[in-house]
CSV table of C-alpha atoms in Angstrom, one decimal:
chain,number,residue,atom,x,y,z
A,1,UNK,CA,78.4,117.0,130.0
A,2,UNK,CA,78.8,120.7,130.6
A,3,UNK,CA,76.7,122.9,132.8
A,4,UNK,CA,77.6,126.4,134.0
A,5,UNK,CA,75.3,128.2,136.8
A,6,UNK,CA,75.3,132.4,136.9
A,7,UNK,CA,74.2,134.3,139.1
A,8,UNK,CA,72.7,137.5,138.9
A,9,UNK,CA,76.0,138.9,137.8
A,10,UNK,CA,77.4,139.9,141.5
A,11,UNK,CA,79.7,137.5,141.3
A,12,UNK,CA,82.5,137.4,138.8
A,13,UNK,CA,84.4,134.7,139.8
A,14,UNK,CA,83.3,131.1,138.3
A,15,UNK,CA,84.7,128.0,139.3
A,16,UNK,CA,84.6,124.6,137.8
A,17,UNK,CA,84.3,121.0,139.0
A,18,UNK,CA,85.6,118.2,137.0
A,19,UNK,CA,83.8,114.8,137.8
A,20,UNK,CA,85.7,111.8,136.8
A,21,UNK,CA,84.5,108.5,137.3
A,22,UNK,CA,86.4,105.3,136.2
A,23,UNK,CA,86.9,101.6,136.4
A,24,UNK,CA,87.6,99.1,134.2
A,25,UNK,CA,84.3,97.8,132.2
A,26,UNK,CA,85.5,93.7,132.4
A,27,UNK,CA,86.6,91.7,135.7
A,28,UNK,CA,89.2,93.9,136.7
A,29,UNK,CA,86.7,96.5,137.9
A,30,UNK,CA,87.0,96.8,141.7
A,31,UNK,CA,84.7,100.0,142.5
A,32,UNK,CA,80.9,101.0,140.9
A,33,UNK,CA,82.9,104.2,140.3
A,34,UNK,CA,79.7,105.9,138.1
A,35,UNK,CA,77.2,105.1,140.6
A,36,UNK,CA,78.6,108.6,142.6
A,37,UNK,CA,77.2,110.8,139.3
A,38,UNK,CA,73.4,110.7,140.1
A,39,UNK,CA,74.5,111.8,143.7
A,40,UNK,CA,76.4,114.6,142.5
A,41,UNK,CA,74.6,115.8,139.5
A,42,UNK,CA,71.6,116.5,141.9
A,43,UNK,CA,74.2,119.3,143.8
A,44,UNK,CA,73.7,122.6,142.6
A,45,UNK,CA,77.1,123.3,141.2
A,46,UNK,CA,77.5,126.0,143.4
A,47,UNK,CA,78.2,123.3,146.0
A,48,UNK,CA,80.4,121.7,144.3
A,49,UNK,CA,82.9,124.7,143.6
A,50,UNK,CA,82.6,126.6,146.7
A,51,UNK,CA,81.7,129.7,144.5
A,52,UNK,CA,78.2,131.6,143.4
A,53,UNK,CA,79.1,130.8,139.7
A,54,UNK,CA,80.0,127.3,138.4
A,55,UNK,CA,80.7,125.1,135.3
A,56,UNK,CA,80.7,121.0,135.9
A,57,UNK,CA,82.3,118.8,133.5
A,58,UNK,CA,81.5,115.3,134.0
A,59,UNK,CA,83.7,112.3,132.4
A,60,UNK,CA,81.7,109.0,133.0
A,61,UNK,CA,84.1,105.7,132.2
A,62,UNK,CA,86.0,107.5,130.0
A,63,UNK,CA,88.0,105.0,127.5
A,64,UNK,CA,91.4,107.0,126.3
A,65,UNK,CA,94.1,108.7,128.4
A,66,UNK,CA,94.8,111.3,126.2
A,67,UNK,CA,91.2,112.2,125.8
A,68,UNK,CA,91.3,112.9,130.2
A,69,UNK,CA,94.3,114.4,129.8
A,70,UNK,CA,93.1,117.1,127.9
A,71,UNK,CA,89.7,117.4,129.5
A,72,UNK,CA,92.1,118.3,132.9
A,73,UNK,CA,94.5,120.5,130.9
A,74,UNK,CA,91.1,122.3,130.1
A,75,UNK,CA,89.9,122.3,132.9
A,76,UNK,CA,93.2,123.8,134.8
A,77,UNK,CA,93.7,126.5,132.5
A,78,UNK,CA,90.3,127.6,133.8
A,79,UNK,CA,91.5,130.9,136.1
A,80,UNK,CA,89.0,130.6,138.9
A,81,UNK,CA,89.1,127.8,141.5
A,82,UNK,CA,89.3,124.2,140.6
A,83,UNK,CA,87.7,121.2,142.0
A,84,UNK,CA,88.1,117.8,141.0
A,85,UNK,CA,86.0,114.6,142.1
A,86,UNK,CA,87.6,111.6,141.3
A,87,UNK,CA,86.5,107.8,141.9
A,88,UNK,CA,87.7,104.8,140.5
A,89,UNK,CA,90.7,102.5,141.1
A,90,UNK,CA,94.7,103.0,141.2
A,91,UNK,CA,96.7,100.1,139.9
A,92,UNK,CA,100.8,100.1,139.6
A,93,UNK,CA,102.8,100.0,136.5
A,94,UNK,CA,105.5,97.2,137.6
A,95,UNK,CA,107.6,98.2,135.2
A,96,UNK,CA,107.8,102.0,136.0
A,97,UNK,CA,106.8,101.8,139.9
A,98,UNK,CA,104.2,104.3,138.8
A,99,UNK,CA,100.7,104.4,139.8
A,100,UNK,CA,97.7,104.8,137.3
A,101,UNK,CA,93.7,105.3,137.5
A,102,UNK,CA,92.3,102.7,135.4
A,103,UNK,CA,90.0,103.6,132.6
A,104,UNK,CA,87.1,102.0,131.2
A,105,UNK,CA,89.1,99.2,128.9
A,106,UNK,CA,92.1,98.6,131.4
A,107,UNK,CA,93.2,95.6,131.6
A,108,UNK,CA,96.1,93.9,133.6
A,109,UNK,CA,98.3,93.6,130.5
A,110,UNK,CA,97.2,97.1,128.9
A,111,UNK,CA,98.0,99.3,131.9
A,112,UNK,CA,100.5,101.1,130.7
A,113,UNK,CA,98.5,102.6,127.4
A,114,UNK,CA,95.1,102.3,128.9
A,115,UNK,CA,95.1,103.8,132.2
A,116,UNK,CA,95.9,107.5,132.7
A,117,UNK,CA,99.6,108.0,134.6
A,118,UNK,CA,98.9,109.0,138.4
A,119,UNK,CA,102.1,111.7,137.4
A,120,UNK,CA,100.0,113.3,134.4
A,121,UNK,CA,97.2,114.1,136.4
A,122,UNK,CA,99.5,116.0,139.2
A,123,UNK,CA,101.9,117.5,136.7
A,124,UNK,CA,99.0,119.3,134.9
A,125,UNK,CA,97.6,120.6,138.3
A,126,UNK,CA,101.1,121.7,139.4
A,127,UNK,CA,101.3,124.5,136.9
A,128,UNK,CA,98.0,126.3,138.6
A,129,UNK,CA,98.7,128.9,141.4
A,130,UNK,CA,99.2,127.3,144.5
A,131,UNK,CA,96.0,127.2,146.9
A,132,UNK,CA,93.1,127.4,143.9
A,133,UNK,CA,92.9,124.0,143.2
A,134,UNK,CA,91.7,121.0,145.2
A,135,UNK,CA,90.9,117.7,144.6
A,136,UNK,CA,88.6,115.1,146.5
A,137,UNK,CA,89.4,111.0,145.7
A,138,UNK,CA,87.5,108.5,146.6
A,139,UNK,CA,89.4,105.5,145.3
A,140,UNK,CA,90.0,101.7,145.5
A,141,UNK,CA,93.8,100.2,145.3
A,142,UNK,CA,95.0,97.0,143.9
A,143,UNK,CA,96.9,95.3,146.3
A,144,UNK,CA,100.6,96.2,144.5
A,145,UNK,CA,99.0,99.7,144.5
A,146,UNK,CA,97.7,99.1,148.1
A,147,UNK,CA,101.5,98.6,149.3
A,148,UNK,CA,102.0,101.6,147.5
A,149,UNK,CA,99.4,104.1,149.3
A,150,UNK,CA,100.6,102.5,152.7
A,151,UNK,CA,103.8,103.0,152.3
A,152,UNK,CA,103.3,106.9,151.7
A,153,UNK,CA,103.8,106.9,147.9
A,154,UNK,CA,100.9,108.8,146.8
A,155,UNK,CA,100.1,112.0,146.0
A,156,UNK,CA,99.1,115.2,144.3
A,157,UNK,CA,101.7,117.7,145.3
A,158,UNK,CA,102.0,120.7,146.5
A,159,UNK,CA,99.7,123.8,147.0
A,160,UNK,CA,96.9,121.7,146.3
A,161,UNK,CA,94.2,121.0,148.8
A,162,UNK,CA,93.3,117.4,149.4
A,163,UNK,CA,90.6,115.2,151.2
A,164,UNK,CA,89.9,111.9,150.0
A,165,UNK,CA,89.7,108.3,151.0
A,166,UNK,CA,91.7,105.5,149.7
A,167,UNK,CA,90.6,101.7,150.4
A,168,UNK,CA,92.4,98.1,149.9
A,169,UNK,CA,90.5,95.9,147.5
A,170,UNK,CA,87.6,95.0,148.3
A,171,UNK,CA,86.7,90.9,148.9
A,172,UNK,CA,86.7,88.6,145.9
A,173,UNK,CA,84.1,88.6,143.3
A,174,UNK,CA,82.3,91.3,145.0
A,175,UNK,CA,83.0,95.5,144.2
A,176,UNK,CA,83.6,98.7,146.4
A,177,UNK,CA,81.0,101.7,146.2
A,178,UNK,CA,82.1,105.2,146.4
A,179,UNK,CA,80.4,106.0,149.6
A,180,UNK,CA,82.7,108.7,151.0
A,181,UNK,CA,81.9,110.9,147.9
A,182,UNK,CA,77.9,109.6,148.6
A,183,UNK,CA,78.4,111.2,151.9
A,184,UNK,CA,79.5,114.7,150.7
A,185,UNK,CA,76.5,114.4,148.2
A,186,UNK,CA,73.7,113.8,150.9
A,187,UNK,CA,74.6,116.3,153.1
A,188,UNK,CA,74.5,118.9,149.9
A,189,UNK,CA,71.2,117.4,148.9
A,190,UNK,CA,69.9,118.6,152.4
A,191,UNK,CA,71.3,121.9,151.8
A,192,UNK,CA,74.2,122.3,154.5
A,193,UNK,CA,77.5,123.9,153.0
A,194,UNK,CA,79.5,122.8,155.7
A,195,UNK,CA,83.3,123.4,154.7
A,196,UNK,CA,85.2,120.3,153.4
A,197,UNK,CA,87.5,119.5,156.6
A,198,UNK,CA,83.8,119.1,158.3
A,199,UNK,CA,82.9,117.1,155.4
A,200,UNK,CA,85.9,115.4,155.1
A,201,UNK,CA,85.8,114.2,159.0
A,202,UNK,CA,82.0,113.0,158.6
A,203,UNK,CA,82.3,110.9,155.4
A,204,UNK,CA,85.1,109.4,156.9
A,205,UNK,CA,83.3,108.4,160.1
A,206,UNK,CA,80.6,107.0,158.6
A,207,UNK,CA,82.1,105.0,154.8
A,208,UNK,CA,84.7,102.9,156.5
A,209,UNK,CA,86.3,100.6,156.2
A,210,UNK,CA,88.7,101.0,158.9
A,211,UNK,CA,91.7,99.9,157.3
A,212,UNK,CA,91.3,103.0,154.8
A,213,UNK,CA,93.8,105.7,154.4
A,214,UNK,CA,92.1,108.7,154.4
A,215,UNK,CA,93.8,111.7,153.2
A,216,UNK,CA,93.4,115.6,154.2
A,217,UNK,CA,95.8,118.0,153.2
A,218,UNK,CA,95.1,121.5,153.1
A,219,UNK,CA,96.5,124.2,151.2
A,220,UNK,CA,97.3,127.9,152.8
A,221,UNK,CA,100.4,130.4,153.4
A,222,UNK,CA,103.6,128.3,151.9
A,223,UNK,CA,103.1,124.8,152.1
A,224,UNK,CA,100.4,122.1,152.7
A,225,UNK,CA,99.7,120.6,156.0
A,226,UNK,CA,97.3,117.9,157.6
A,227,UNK,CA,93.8,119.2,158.5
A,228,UNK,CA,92.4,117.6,162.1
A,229,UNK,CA,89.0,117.1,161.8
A,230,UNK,CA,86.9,118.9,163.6
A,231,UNK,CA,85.7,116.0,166.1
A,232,UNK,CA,87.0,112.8,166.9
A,233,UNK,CA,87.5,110.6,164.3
A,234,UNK,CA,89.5,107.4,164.0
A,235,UNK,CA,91.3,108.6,160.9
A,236,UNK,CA,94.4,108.0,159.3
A,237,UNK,CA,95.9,110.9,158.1
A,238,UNK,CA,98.5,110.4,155.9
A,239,UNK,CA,101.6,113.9,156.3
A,240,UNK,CA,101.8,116.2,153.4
A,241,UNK,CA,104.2,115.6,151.4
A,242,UNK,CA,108.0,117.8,151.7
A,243,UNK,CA,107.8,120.8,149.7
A,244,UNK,CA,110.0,122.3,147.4
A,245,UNK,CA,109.8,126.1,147.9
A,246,UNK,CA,110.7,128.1,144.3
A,247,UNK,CA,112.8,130.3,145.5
A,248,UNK,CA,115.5,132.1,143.2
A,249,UNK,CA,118.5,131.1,145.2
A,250,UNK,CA,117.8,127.8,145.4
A,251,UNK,CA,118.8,125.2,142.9
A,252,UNK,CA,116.1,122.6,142.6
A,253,UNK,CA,118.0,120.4,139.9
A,254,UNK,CA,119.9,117.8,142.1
A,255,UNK,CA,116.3,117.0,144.0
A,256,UNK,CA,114.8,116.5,141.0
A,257,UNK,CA,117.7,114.4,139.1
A,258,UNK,CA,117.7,112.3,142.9
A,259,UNK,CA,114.0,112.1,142.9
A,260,UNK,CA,113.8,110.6,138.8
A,261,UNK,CA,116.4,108.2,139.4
A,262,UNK,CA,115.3,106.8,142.4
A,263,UNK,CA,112.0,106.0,140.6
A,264,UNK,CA,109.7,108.7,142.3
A,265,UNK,CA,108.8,109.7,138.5
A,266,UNK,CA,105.8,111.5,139.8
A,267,UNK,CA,107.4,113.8,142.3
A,268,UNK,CA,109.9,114.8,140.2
A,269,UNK,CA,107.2,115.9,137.8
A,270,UNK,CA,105.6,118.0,139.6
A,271,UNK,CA,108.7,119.6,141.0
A,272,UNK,CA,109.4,120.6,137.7
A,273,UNK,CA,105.8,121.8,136.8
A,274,UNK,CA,105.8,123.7,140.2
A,275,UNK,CA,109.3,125.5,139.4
A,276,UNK,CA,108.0,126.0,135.2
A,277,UNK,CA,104.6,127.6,136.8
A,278,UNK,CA,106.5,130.0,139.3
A,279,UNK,CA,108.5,131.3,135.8
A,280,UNK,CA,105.7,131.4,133.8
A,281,UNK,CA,104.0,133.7,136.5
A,282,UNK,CA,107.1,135.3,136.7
A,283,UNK,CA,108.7,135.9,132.9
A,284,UNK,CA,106.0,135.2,131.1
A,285,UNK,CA,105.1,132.3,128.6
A,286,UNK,CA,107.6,131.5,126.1
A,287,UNK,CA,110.4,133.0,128.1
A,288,UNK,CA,113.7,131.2,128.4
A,289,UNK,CA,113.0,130.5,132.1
A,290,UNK,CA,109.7,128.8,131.2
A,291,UNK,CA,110.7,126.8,128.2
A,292,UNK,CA,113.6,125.7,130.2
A,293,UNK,CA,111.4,123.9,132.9
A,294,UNK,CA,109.1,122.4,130.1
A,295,UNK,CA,112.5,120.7,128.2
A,296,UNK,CA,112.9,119.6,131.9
A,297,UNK,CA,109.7,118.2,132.4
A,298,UNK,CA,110.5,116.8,128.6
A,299,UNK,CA,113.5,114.9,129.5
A,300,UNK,CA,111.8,113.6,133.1
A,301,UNK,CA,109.3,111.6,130.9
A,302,UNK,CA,111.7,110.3,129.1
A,303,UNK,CA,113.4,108.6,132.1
A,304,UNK,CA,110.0,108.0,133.5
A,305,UNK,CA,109.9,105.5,129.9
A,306,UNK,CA,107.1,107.4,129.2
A,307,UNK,CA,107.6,108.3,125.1
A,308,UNK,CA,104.6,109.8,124.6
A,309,UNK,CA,104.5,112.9,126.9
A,310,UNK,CA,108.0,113.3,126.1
A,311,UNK,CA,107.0,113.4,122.7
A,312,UNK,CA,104.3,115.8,123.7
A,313,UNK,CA,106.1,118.2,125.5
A,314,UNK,CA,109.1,118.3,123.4
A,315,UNK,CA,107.1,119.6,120.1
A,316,UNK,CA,105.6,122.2,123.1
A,317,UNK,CA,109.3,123.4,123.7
A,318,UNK,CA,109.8,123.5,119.7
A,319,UNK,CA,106.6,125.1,118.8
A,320,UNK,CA,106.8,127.9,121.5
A,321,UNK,CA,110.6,128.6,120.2
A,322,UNK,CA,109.2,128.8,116.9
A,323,UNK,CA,106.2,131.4,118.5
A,324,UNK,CA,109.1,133.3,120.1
A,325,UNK,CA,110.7,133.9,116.5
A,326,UNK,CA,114.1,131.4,116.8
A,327,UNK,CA,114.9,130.2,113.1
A,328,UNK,CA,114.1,126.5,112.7
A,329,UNK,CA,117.6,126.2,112.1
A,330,UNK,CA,118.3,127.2,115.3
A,331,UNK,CA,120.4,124.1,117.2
A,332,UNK,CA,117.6,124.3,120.7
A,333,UNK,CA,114.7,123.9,118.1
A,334,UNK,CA,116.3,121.6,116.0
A,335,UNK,CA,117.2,119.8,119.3
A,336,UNK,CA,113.7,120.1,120.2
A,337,UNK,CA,112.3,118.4,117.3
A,338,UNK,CA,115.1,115.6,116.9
A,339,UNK,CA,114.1,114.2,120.7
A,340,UNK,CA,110.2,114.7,120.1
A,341,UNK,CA,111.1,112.4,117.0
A,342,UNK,CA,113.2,110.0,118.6
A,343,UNK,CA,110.9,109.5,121.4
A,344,UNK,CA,107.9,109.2,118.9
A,345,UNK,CA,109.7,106.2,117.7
A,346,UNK,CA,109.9,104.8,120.8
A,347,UNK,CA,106.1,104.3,120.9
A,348,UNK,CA,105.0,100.8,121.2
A,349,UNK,CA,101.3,101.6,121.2
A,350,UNK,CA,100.0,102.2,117.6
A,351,UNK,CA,97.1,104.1,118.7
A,352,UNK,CA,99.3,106.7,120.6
A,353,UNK,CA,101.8,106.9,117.9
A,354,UNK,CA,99.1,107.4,115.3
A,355,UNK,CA,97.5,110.3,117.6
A,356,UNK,CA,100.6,112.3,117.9
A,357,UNK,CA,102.1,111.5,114.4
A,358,UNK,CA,100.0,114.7,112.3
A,359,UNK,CA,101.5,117.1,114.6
A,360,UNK,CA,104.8,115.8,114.5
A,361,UNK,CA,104.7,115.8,111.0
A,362,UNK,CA,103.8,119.1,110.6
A,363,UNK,CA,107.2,119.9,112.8
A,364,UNK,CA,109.2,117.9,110.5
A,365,UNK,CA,107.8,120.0,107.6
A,366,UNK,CA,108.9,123.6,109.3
A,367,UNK,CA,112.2,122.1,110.8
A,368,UNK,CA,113.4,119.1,108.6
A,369,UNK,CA,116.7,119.4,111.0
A,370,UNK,CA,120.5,118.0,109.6
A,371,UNK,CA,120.0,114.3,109.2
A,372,UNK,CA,118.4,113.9,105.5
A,373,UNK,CA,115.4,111.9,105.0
A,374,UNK,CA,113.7,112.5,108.7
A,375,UNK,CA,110.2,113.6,107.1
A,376,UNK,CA,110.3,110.5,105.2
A,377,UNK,CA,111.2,108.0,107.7
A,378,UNK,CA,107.7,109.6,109.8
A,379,UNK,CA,105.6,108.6,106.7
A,380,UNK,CA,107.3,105.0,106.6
A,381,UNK,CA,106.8,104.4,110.0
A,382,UNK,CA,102.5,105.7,109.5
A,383,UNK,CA,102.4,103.3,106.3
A,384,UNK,CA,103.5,100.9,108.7
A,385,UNK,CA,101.3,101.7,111.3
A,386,UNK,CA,98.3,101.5,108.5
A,387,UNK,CA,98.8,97.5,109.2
A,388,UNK,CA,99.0,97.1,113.1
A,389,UNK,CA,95.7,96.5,114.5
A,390,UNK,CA,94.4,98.6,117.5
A,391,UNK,CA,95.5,97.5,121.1
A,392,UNK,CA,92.0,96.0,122.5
């Protein structure tokens, strides 16, 4: 659902709100994640974007990763300021140390190609300008995803503004509500605009429970650092994360390289995505300087064993060298494709490799590269694919 609210044309600059509510529809659903929409869709958008002109998208138990993925890529191209509500439940890939928001067919065993990668969401919002994008969680962890949060190893990067709760899960048999977003959404129903920190500090008061961490972060000059509510509150407060400044003279590669193989997958996204959107703002997109960070962010999904946004992101490198006019002989596009191919075939989920297999086809077709017979081995592998049945 898509609504957009104008004003009488005094304002120019519209922002948008993305409402995503998830948990799993079976007995892994820890949270009534969707019971928050009512709530908010009786806002005016207005309040929910901080701005006189508004567009809301809503995603209600959304069922396909790739689907939210490019509902946020959307929604973060989007020049004006950004706002995104999310409520549902964070679960951790014990294979990859990496934490995930569970969609609506998650299950224990289909994590990994059901659940959307903590990491995707962040990378996407680290290409925006810093300070025009915040986000506002209200979310329930598993308990390996619990340890997780406690331990400090949660997110959303830099130059993004956050407030948000996080809660253990709940008792057996029974399921969490979303009451620190409620919160937000009575005090707009009854018309006060207070600014979020304000908002932040009541909800947190009054949803409990008292073993939540509850984040606030705010964004302004060159880094992030903890808002104080404005009265007492007994609130954990969990210190903004170290910050990477993009500065020319500075070589970010070893903190990255460090950051991947230690396992902290998801930081060393975003530093990449934070250094590829300072060169896009400064060269321009398609530059070397640009396509440089996206091969970067490229080869970081590959060690984060993630195949499919490797895959992604490498036929991005190879399509904008073919928009910038290289040959499709040239050895960095030829490169390109080759490890967009090879990663393809590393997909293990039929549905994912089915999604991605038409574009890179179409690749393979403008850049058949120096081993013979790579077109062909695509279509033996979608023949194949023909016969495996979809992951439940």
């Amino acid at each position: 659902m898509v609504i957009t609210q104008q004003d009488n044309g005094e304002q120019t600059v519209t922002g948008t709100a993305l409402l995503l509510a998830a948990a799993p529809a079976n007995k892994s659903c820890l949270i009534d994640a969707t019971s928050v929409l009512p709530a908010l869709a009786a806002v005016p958008p207005s309040a929910l974007t901080g701005t006189a002109a508004a567009t809301v998208v809503e995603l209600a138990d959304p069922v396909d990763p790739q689907t939210v993925l490019t509902r946020i890529r959307t929604a973060a191209a989007a020049p004006g300021p950004l706002v995104l509500y999310v409520t549902g439940q964070l679960h951790l890939d014990h294979r990859q140390r990496l934490l995930h928001l569970a969609l609506a067919r998650t299950t224990p065993s289909t994590l990994r190609y059901t659940a959307l990668p903590w990491h995707w969401l962040t990378g996407e919002l680290a290409l925006r300008r810093p300070d025009t994008t915040t986000m506002v969680l209200d979310l329930v962890a598993d308990g390996d995803a619990w340890g997780q949060v406690r331990g400090g190893g949660f997110g959303v990067g830099p130059g993004v503004r956050l407030f948000g709760r996080v809660s253990p899960p709940p008792p057996r048999r029974s399921t969490a509500v979303p009451g620190y977003l409620k919160t937000y959404a009575s005090i707009w129903r009854n018309g006060h605009r207070p600014p979020l920190a304000h908002l932040h500090a009541q909800a947190a008061g009054e949803a409990g429970p008292g073993d939540a961490v509850f984040l606030a972060v705010d964004g302004g000059g060159r880094g992030s650092v903890p808002v104080a509510p404005p009265s007492p509150v007994p609130v954990p407060r969990q210190e903004a994360a170290p910050v990477v400044e993009a500065r020319p003279d500075a070589d970010p590669h070893p903190a990255i390289l460090a950051a991947a193989q230690s396992g902290r997958h998801g930081e060393a996204a975003a530093i990449a995505a934070m250094w590829e959107s300072t060169a896009l703002r400064t060269h321009g997109a398609g530059s070397p300087e640009a396509l440089h960070w996206l091969e970067v962010r490229a080869d970081l999904a590959r060690l984060a064993q993630d195949p499919g946004r490797s895959c992604e992101l490498w036929m991005a490198a190879a399509s904008a060298r073919l928009a910038r006019g290289q040959a499709v002989d040239t050895e960095d596009v030829e490169a390109a494709v080759d490890r967009a191919h090879h990663q393809w075939e590393q997909l293990g989920d039929p549905a994912q490799a089915r999604a991605l297999a038409a574009s890179l086809t179409r690749l393979r077709r403008a850049v058949p590269g120096r081993r013979p017979g790579a077109l062909e081995a695509i279509g033996r592998r979608i023949s194949a694919l023909e016969h495996v049945p979809a992951t439940p």
